[in-house]
Amino acid sequence: MRFEDFNLDPMINEGLQAMGFEKPTPIQEKAIPLIMSGVDIIGCAQTGTGKTAAFILPVLHHLLQNPTKGVNTIILAPTRELAMQIDQQIEGFSYFTNASSIAVYGGGDGQDYVRQKRALKTGADIIIATPGRLISLIGSKEVDLSQLNHLILDEADRMLDMGFHDDIMKIISALPKKRQTLLFSATMPPNIRKLAKGIMGSYEEISIKISKPAEGIDQRAIMAHDPQKEALLTEVLKNDDFQSVIVFASTREKVKNIARTLKKRGDKVQDFHSDLDQSEREKIMQQFKARNLRVLIGTDILSRGIDVEGIDLVVNFDVPPDPEDYVHRIGRTARASKTGTAITFINPRDIPKFRQIEKLIEKELKKEQPPSELGEGPQYRSAGRNRGGGKGGKRHGRRSSRNPKGKRRGGSFRSGKKSGGGSRRGGGSNRKSR
Ligand code: AMP
């Protein structure tokens, strides 16, 4: 299938050509015709699938066919970074059209607010906003929403995680009832379905799951008992090739402990979890993007939606509970066809979980041992006859001991592959009108 097959406005096709988009991604193939037909949809898709273009292109097409005087489309996004990224994509797709867009978000200074208010007054077809800032702007009566045709919620699960539910409902109460609503979310927990029921009529559901990690990721697995893991991480980080690192751990407490240990060693490290408020999280992300932080340690809250380019290494300090989460987490590296490394620490309890992951990725990884000075790690029981890991199952390999010294050859922590480049996304002006 080609983009021309959607019969989008020719100006949009020109923009796509200029951006080098040739073939629609699977979610674009599914979503674009549905959205063009005018139905509400829920899309279950993660960052990296092309979901942004999937909702922008049909909305832009509709806008060009049916121009409005006031705001035509509102896109709600959880963070300023995402709002800016969406705006940049719109800028590309609409380059040959006269559609205008503006990103409005909090976190800036008072001047930012004044600038955004002024820009809105002169009119914008598409507003990409974080919920809090949009509420202030609606309150100031600077925005004409009476003509609104489309409402899009991007990364809805993350917005709910960040406590935006009431803000979203408040915004929706200020919008015309007759509109098209599109909700995108990386996961579909019950609170998302409840939100959808509250704000949409009948809707179509589409789902695109990434079940294969990108080819460019060098995936590694190291066997480690829990008490060995912090020292093992420290060893891994001795490799200077890894300059931009994300570490995932299962609980907030663990995240904090690991951060404390690494900080003591003088690494530029920051913990990232739900105890931090949004502005703190954004500040940390900015520092990480600017490469002023080497290591970001977080719970799964980190794996959603961040689009930082040039991450060299993702470490799964614990095996993620869900195989899809593994793909999701390691997808933070090797983005946009670059290469990167993902290392997973496996303790004996997590072996069955890791088998599920290998099943999903259809690949068996070599199970490395920690360096000898850290003692012997557990043995990986091969799958096969031992399914289910029940007590009576026959086990292969030697029994592991906790800290026997110097029995095995240490693993090397050379990355082999290295990703390059920093973030190319910048701030810049936040309004365009052509
Ligand atoms: P998204 O999942 O929307 O964040 O998109 C991930 C990246 O893929 C972005 O950098 C897009 O510009 C790019 N992209 C999306 N759709 C396509 C496509 N059909 N062809 C080429 N690149 C694409």
Coordinates of C-alpha atoms and ligand atoms in Angstrom, one line a residue:
M1 CA 0.0 0.0 0.0
R2 CA 1.1 3.6 -0.7
F3 CA 0.1 6.9 0.8
E4 CA -1.5 8.0 -2.5
D5 CA -4.0 5.1 -2.0
F6 CA -5.7 7.0 0.9
N7 CA -6.7 9.9 -1.4
L8 CA -5.4 12.5 1.0
D9 CA -5.2 16.1 -0.1
P10 CA -2.4 16.4 -2.7
M11 CA -0.7 19.1 -0.6
I12 CA -0.4 16.5 2.2
N13 CA 1.1 14.0 -0.2
E14 CA 3.6 16.5 -1.2
G15 CA 4.6 17.0 2.5
L16 CA 4.9 13.3 2.9
Q17 CA 7.1 13.1 -0.1
A18 CA 9.3 15.9 1.2
M19 CA 9.6 14.1 4.6
G20 CA 10.6 10.8 2.8
F21 CA 7.5 8.8 4.0
E22 CA 6.9 6.2 1.3
K23 CA 4.9 3.4 2.8
P24 CA 2.3 3.6 5.6
T25 CA 3.1 1.7 8.8
P26 CA 0.5 -0.9 9.9
I27 CA -1.3 1.4 12.2
Q28 CA -1.4 4.1 9.5
E29 CA -2.9 1.5 7.1
K30 CA -5.6 0.7 9.6
A31 CA -6.3 4.0 11.2
I32 CA -6.2 6.5 8.3
P33 CA -9.2 5.2 6.4
L34 CA -11.2 4.7 9.6
I35 CA -10.5 8.2 10.8
M36 CA -11.2 9.7 7.3
S37 CA -14.6 8.0 7.5
G38 CA -15.4 10.1 10.6
V39 CA -15.8 7.4 13.3
D40 CA -14.3 7.7 16.8
I41 CA -11.5 5.4 17.5
I42 CA -9.4 4.0 20.3
G43 CA -5.9 3.1 19.1
C44 CA -3.7 0.9 21.2
A45 CA -0.2 1.7 19.9
Q46 CA 3.2 2.7 21.2
T47 CA 5.6 5.4 20.3
G48 CA 7.6 4.2 17.3
T49 CA 4.7 2.7 15.4
G50 CA 3.9 5.8 13.4
K51 CA 0.8 6.6 15.4
T52 CA 1.3 10.4 15.3
A53 CA 1.0 10.5 11.5
A54 CA -1.9 8.0 11.7
F55 CA -4.1 10.6 13.5
I56 CA -2.6 13.8 12.0
L57 CA -2.9 13.0 8.3
P58 CA -6.7 12.3 8.2
V59 CA -7.4 15.2 10.5
L60 CA -5.3 17.5 8.4
H61 CA -7.1 16.2 5.3
H62 CA -10.5 16.9 6.8
L63 CA -9.4 20.4 7.9
L64 CA -8.2 21.2 4.4
Q65 CA -11.5 20.0 2.9
N66 CA -13.6 21.8 5.6
P67 CA -11.8 24.9 6.8
T68 CA -13.0 26.4 10.1
K69 CA -12.7 29.8 11.5
G70 CA -11.7 29.0 15.1
V71 CA -9.7 26.1 16.5
N72 CA -10.4 22.9 14.4
T73 CA -8.5 20.3 16.4
I74 CA -7.1 19.9 19.9
I75 CA -4.5 17.3 20.6
L76 CA -3.9 16.6 24.3
A77 CA -0.5 15.2 25.2
P78 CA 1.0 14.4 28.7
T79 CA 4.2 16.3 28.4
R80 CA 5.7 19.4 26.8
E81 CA 8.2 17.2 24.9
L82 CA 5.6 15.1 23.3
A83 CA 3.5 18.2 22.4
M84 CA 6.5 19.7 20.7
Q85 CA 7.3 16.5 18.9
I86 CA 3.7 16.3 17.6
D87 CA 3.9 19.9 16.5
Q88 CA 7.1 19.3 14.6
Q89 CA 5.5 16.4 12.7
I90 CA 2.4 18.6 11.9
E91 CA 4.8 21.2 10.6
G92 CA 6.2 18.7 8.1
F93 CA 2.9 17.3 6.9
S94 CA 1.3 20.7 6.5
Y95 CA 4.3 22.4 4.9
F96 CA 2.6 22.8 1.6
T97 CA -0.8 23.8 3.0
N98 CA -2.0 26.9 4.8
A99 CA -2.9 25.0 8.0
S100 CA -1.4 26.4 11.2
S101 CA -0.6 24.7 14.5
I102 CA 0.6 25.8 17.9
A103 CA 2.0 23.9 20.8
V104 CA 1.0 25.2 24.2
Y105 CA 2.5 23.8 27.4
G106 CA 3.3 24.8 30.9
G107 CA 6.7 24.8 32.6
G108 CA 8.0 27.9 30.8
D109 CA 8.1 31.4 32.1
G110 CA 5.4 34.1 32.2
Q111 CA 6.5 35.4 28.9
D112 CA 5.8 32.0 27.3
Y113 CA 2.2 32.2 28.5
V114 CA 1.7 35.7 27.1
R115 CA 3.2 34.5 23.8
Q116 CA 1.0 31.5 23.6
K117 CA -2.1 33.6 24.4
R118 CA -1.2 36.1 21.7
A119 CA -0.6 33.4 19.2
L120 CA -3.9 31.8 20.0
K121 CA -5.8 35.1 19.6
T122 CA -4.6 35.4 16.0
G123 CA -5.9 31.9 15.4
A124 CA -4.5 28.4 15.0
D125 CA -6.2 25.4 13.3
I126 CA -4.5 22.8 15.5
I127 CA -3.6 23.2 19.2
I128 CA -1.3 20.6 20.7
A129 CA -1.5 21.1 24.5
T130 CA -0.7 19.7 27.8
P131 CA -3.9 19.6 29.9
G132 CA -3.0 22.1 32.6
R133 CA -1.9 24.9 30.3
L134 CA -5.0 24.4 28.0
I135 CA -7.3 24.9 31.0
S136 CA -5.7 28.2 31.8
L137 CA -6.0 29.3 28.2
I138 CA -9.6 28.2 28.0
G139 CA -10.2 30.1 31.3
S140 CA -8.8 33.3 29.9
K141 CA -11.4 33.1 27.1
E142 CA -8.7 33.6 24.4
V143 CA -9.6 30.5 22.5
D144 CA -12.6 30.0 20.3
L145 CA -13.5 26.3 20.5
S146 CA -17.0 26.6 19.1
Q147 CA -15.9 25.2 15.7
L148 CA -13.9 22.3 17.0
N149 CA -14.2 19.2 14.9
H150 CA -11.6 16.8 16.4
L151 CA -10.3 16.0 19.8
I152 CA -7.3 13.7 20.1
L153 CA -5.9 12.2 23.3
D154 CA -2.3 11.0 22.8
E155 CA -0.7 8.6 25.3
A156 CA -3.9 8.6 27.3
D157 CA -2.6 6.0 29.7
R158 CA 0.3 8.2 30.6
M159 CA -2.0 11.3 31.1
L160 CA -4.0 9.3 33.6
D161 CA -0.9 8.0 35.3
M162 CA 0.2 11.6 35.7
G163 CA -3.1 12.6 37.3
F164 CA -4.7 14.5 34.4
H165 CA -8.1 12.8 34.5
D166 CA -10.0 15.7 36.0
D167 CA -8.2 18.2 33.8
I168 CA -9.2 16.2 30.7
M169 CA -12.8 16.0 31.8
K170 CA -12.8 19.8 32.4
I171 CA -11.4 20.5 28.9
I172 CA -14.0 18.2 27.3
S173 CA -16.8 19.9 29.1
A174 CA -15.8 23.1 27.2
L175 CA -15.9 21.4 23.8
P176 CA -18.8 21.0 21.3
K177 CA -20.5 17.7 21.8
K178 CA -20.5 17.0 18.1
R179 CA -17.0 16.1 17.3
Q180 CA -14.7 13.3 16.4
T181 CA -12.7 11.9 19.3
L182 CA -9.6 9.8 18.9
L183 CA -7.9 8.2 21.8
F184 CA -4.4 6.7 21.6
S185 CA -2.8 4.7 24.4
A186 CA 0.2 2.4 24.7
T187 CA -1.8 0.1 27.1
M188 CA -5.4 -0.5 27.7
P189 CA -6.0 -0.8 31.4
P190 CA -9.6 -0.6 32.7
N191 CA -9.3 3.2 33.6
I192 CA -8.7 3.9 29.9
R193 CA -11.8 2.1 28.8
K194 CA -13.8 3.9 31.5
L195 CA -12.5 7.2 30.2
A196 CA -13.3 6.3 26.6
K197 CA -16.9 5.3 27.6
G198 CA -17.2 8.7 29.3
I199 CA -16.1 10.8 26.4
M200 CA -16.9 8.9 23.2
G201 CA -20.0 7.4 21.7
S202 CA -19.6 4.2 19.9
Y203 CA -16.1 3.7 18.7
E204 CA -13.9 1.4 16.6
E205 CA -10.9 -0.2 18.2
I206 CA -7.5 -0.8 16.6
S207 CA -4.5 -2.3 18.1
I208 CA -0.9 -2.5 17.0
K209 CA 1.5 -4.3 19.2
I210 CA 5.2 -4.2 18.6
S211 CA 6.2 -7.8 19.4
K212 CA 9.7 -7.7 17.8
P213 CA 12.5 -5.6 19.0
A214 CA 14.3 -3.6 16.4
E215 CA 17.1 -5.4 14.5
G216 CA 19.7 -2.9 15.6
I217 CA 19.5 -3.9 19.3
D218 CA 22.3 -6.1 20.6
Q219 CA 20.4 -8.1 23.2
R220 CA 22.3 -9.7 26.1
A221 CA 21.3 -11.6 29.2
I222 CA 23.4 -12.1 32.3
M223 CA 22.6 -14.5 35.1
A224 CA 22.7 -12.8 38.5
H225 CA 21.4 -13.4 42.0
D226 CA 19.7 -10.4 43.5
P227 CA 22.7 -9.5 45.8
Q228 CA 25.0 -9.5 42.8
K229 CA 23.0 -7.1 40.7
E230 CA 24.1 -3.7 42.0
A231 CA 27.8 -4.7 41.6
L232 CA 27.1 -6.1 38.2
L233 CA 25.4 -2.9 37.1
T234 CA 28.4 -1.0 38.3
E235 CA 30.7 -3.3 36.2
V236 CA 28.5 -2.8 33.2
L237 CA 28.7 1.0 33.6
K238 CA 32.5 0.9 33.6
N239 CA 32.2 0.7 29.8
D240 CA 32.6 4.2 28.6
D241 CA 30.8 3.4 25.3
F242 CA 27.6 3.6 27.3
Q243 CA 27.1 7.3 27.7
S244 CA 23.3 7.5 27.8
V245 CA 21.8 4.7 29.8
I246 CA 18.3 3.7 31.1
V247 CA 18.0 1.2 33.9
F248 CA 14.6 -0.4 34.6
A249 CA 13.9 -1.9 38.0
S250 CA 10.7 -3.4 39.3
T251 CA 9.9 -1.2 42.3
R252 CA 10.3 2.4 43.4
E253 CA 12.3 1.4 46.4
K254 CA 14.7 -0.5 44.3
V255 CA 15.0 2.4 41.9
K256 CA 15.9 4.7 44.8
N257 CA 18.4 2.2 46.2
I258 CA 20.2 1.7 42.9
A259 CA 20.4 5.4 42.3
R260 CA 21.8 6.0 45.8
T261 CA 24.5 3.3 45.2
L262 CA 25.5 4.7 41.8
K263 CA 25.5 8.3 43.0
K264 CA 27.9 7.4 45.8
R265 CA 30.3 6.2 43.1
G266 CA 30.1 9.6 41.5
D267 CA 28.0 8.7 38.4
K268 CA 25.6 11.3 37.0
V269 CA 22.5 9.4 37.9
Q270 CA 18.9 10.2 38.5
D271 CA 15.9 8.1 39.8
F272 CA 12.6 8.5 37.9
H273 CA 9.3 7.3 39.4
S274 CA 5.8 8.2 40.4
D275 CA 6.9 10.0 43.6
L276 CA 8.1 12.9 41.4
D277 CA 5.7 15.5 40.1
Q278 CA 5.5 16.4 36.5
S279 CA 7.7 19.4 36.5
E280 CA 10.5 17.4 38.2
R281 CA 10.1 14.6 35.7
E282 CA 10.3 17.0 32.8
K283 CA 13.4 18.7 34.2
I284 CA 15.1 15.3 34.5
M285 CA 14.1 14.3 31.0
Q286 CA 15.6 17.6 29.7
Q287 CA 18.8 16.9 31.5
F288 CA 18.9 13.4 30.2
K289 CA 18.3 14.6 26.6
A290 CA 21.0 17.2 27.0
R291 CA 23.3 14.5 28.1
N292 CA 23.9 16.1 31.5
L293 CA 22.8 12.9 33.1
R294 CA 24.4 9.6 32.2
V295 CA 22.0 7.2 33.8
L296 CA 18.3 7.4 34.3
I297 CA 16.9 4.7 36.6
G298 CA 13.2 4.1 36.7
T299 CA 10.2 1.9 37.0
D300 CA 8.1 1.1 33.9
I301 CA 6.7 4.6 34.0
L302 CA 9.9 5.5 32.1
S303 CA 9.3 3.1 29.3
R304 CA 6.3 4.9 27.9
G305 CA 6.4 7.6 25.4
I306 CA 9.9 9.0 26.0
D307 CA 11.4 9.7 22.6
V308 CA 15.0 10.3 23.4
E309 CA 17.4 9.6 20.6
G310 CA 20.8 8.1 21.0
I311 CA 20.3 5.9 24.1
D312 CA 23.3 3.5 24.1
L313 CA 22.1 1.0 26.7
V314 CA 19.0 -0.2 28.4
V315 CA 19.5 -2.4 31.5
N316 CA 16.7 -4.5 32.8
F317 CA 17.8 -4.8 36.4
D318 CA 14.8 -7.1 36.8
V319 CA 13.1 -9.1 34.1
P320 CA 9.9 -7.3 33.2
P321 CA 6.7 -9.0 34.2
D322 CA 5.1 -8.9 30.8
P323 CA 7.0 -10.0 27.6
E324 CA 5.5 -7.0 25.8
D325 CA 7.1 -4.8 28.4
Y326 CA 10.5 -6.2 27.5
V327 CA 10.1 -5.1 23.9
H328 CA 8.7 -1.8 25.0
R329 CA 11.6 -1.2 27.4
I330 CA 14.4 -2.1 25.1
G331 CA 12.8 -0.2 22.3
R332 CA 14.2 2.9 24.1
T333 CA 17.5 2.1 22.5
A334 CA 18.3 1.7 18.8
R335 CA 15.5 4.0 17.7
A336 CA 15.3 5.3 14.2
S337 CA 17.5 2.5 12.8
K338 CA 20.4 3.3 15.0
T339 CA 22.1 0.5 17.1
G340 CA 22.1 0.1 20.8
T341 CA 22.6 -2.5 23.6
A342 CA 20.0 -4.1 26.0
I343 CA 21.2 -6.1 28.9
T344 CA 18.8 -8.1 31.2
F345 CA 19.8 -9.5 34.6
I346 CA 18.1 -12.8 35.3
N347 CA 17.8 -14.3 38.7
P348 CA 16.5 -17.9 39.2
R349 CA 13.0 -16.7 40.0
D350 CA 12.7 -14.8 36.7
I351 CA 13.9 -17.7 34.4
P352 CA 10.3 -18.7 33.5
K353 CA 9.5 -15.0 32.7
F354 CA 12.6 -14.8 30.5
R355 CA 11.5 -17.9 28.6
Q356 CA 8.3 -16.2 27.8
I357 CA 10.2 -13.2 26.5
E358 CA 12.3 -15.4 24.3
K359 CA 9.2 -17.1 22.9
L360 CA 7.8 -13.7 22.0
I361 CA 10.9 -12.4 20.3
E362 CA 11.5 -15.8 18.7
K363 CA 15.1 -15.7 19.7
E364 CA 17.2 -17.5 22.4
L365 CA 19.9 -15.3 23.9
K366 CA 23.2 -16.6 25.2
K367 CA 23.1 -16.5 29.0
E368 CA 26.3 -14.9 30.3
Q369 CA 27.8 -15.2 33.7
P370 CA 28.9 -12.2 35.8
P371 CA 32.6 -11.3 35.9
S372 CA 34.4 -13.8 38.2
E373 CA 35.1 -11.3 41.0
L374 CA 31.3 -11.1 41.6
G375 CA 31.0 -14.8 42.2
E376 CA 29.1 -17.3 40.2
G377 CA 25.6 -16.4 39.0
P378 CA 22.7 -18.9 38.8
Q379 CA 22.5 -21.4 36.0
Y380 CA 19.9 -21.0 33.3
R381 CA 17.8 -24.1 33.2
S382 CA 17.1 -24.9 29.6
A383 CA 13.4 -25.0 28.6
G384 CA 12.2 -28.2 26.9
R385 CA 11.3 -31.0 29.3
N386 CA 11.3 -28.7 32.2
R387 CA 8.2 -26.6 31.3
G388 CA 6.3 -24.9 34.0
G389 CA 9.3 -25.0 36.4
G390 CA 7.4 -27.2 38.8
K391 CA 9.1 -28.7 41.8
G392 CA 9.4 -32.2 40.4
G393 CA 10.9 -31.0 37.1
K394 CA 14.3 -32.2 36.1
R395 CA 16.8 -29.5 36.3
H396 CA 19.9 -29.0 34.2
G397 CA 23.1 -27.5 35.1
R398 CA 24.9 -27.1 38.3
R399 CA 23.2 -25.8 41.4
S400 CA 24.1 -22.2 42.0
S401 CA 25.7 -20.9 45.1
R402 CA 25.6 -17.3 46.2
N403 CA 29.0 -16.0 46.4
P404 CA 31.7 -18.5 45.6
K405 CA 34.8 -16.7 44.5
G406 CA 36.5 -16.7 41.2
K407 CA 35.0 -19.8 39.7
R408 CA 34.1 -18.6 36.3
R409 CA 35.5 -16.4 33.7
G410 CA 34.2 -12.9 33.8
G411 CA 31.9 -11.6 31.1
S412 CA 33.0 -8.8 29.0
F413 CA 31.0 -5.6 28.9
R414 CA 32.0 -4.3 25.6
S415 CA 29.0 -3.1 23.8
G416 CA 30.0 -4.2 20.4
K417 CA 27.6 -1.8 18.9
K418 CA 27.3 1.8 19.6
S419 CA 24.6 4.3 18.9
G420 CA 25.4 7.8 17.9
G421 CA 23.9 11.2 17.8
G422 CA 22.2 13.3 20.4
S423 CA 18.7 14.5 20.4
R424 CA 17.9 16.4 17.3
R425 CA 14.7 17.7 18.7
G426 CA 14.9 21.2 19.9
G427 CA 12.6 23.8 21.3
G428 CA 12.4 26.7 18.9
S429 CA 9.5 28.7 18.0
N430 CA 6.2 27.1 18.9
R431 CA 3.9 28.6 16.3
K432 CA 3.7 28.5 12.6
S433 CA 1.2 30.0 10.3
R434 CA 1.4 29.9 6.6
Ligands
AMP1 P1 5.6 7.9 16.1 O1 5.3 6.5 16.5 O2 4.4 8.6 15.6 O3 6.3 8.6 17.3 O4 6.6 7.8 14.9 C1 7.9 7.3 15.1 C2 8.9 7.9 14.0 O5 8.6 7.2 12.7 C3 8.8 9.3 13.7 O6 10.1 9.9 13.6 C4 8.1 9.5 12.4 O7 8.5 10.6 11.7 C5 8.5 8.2 11.7 N1 7.4 7.6 10.8 C6 6.1 7.5 11.0 N2 5.5 6.9 10.0 C7 6.4 6.8 9.0 C8 6.3 6.2 7.7 N3 5.2 5.8 7.1 N4 7.5 6.2 6.9 C9 8.6 6.6 7.5 N5 8.8 7.1 8.7 C10 7.7 7.2 9.5

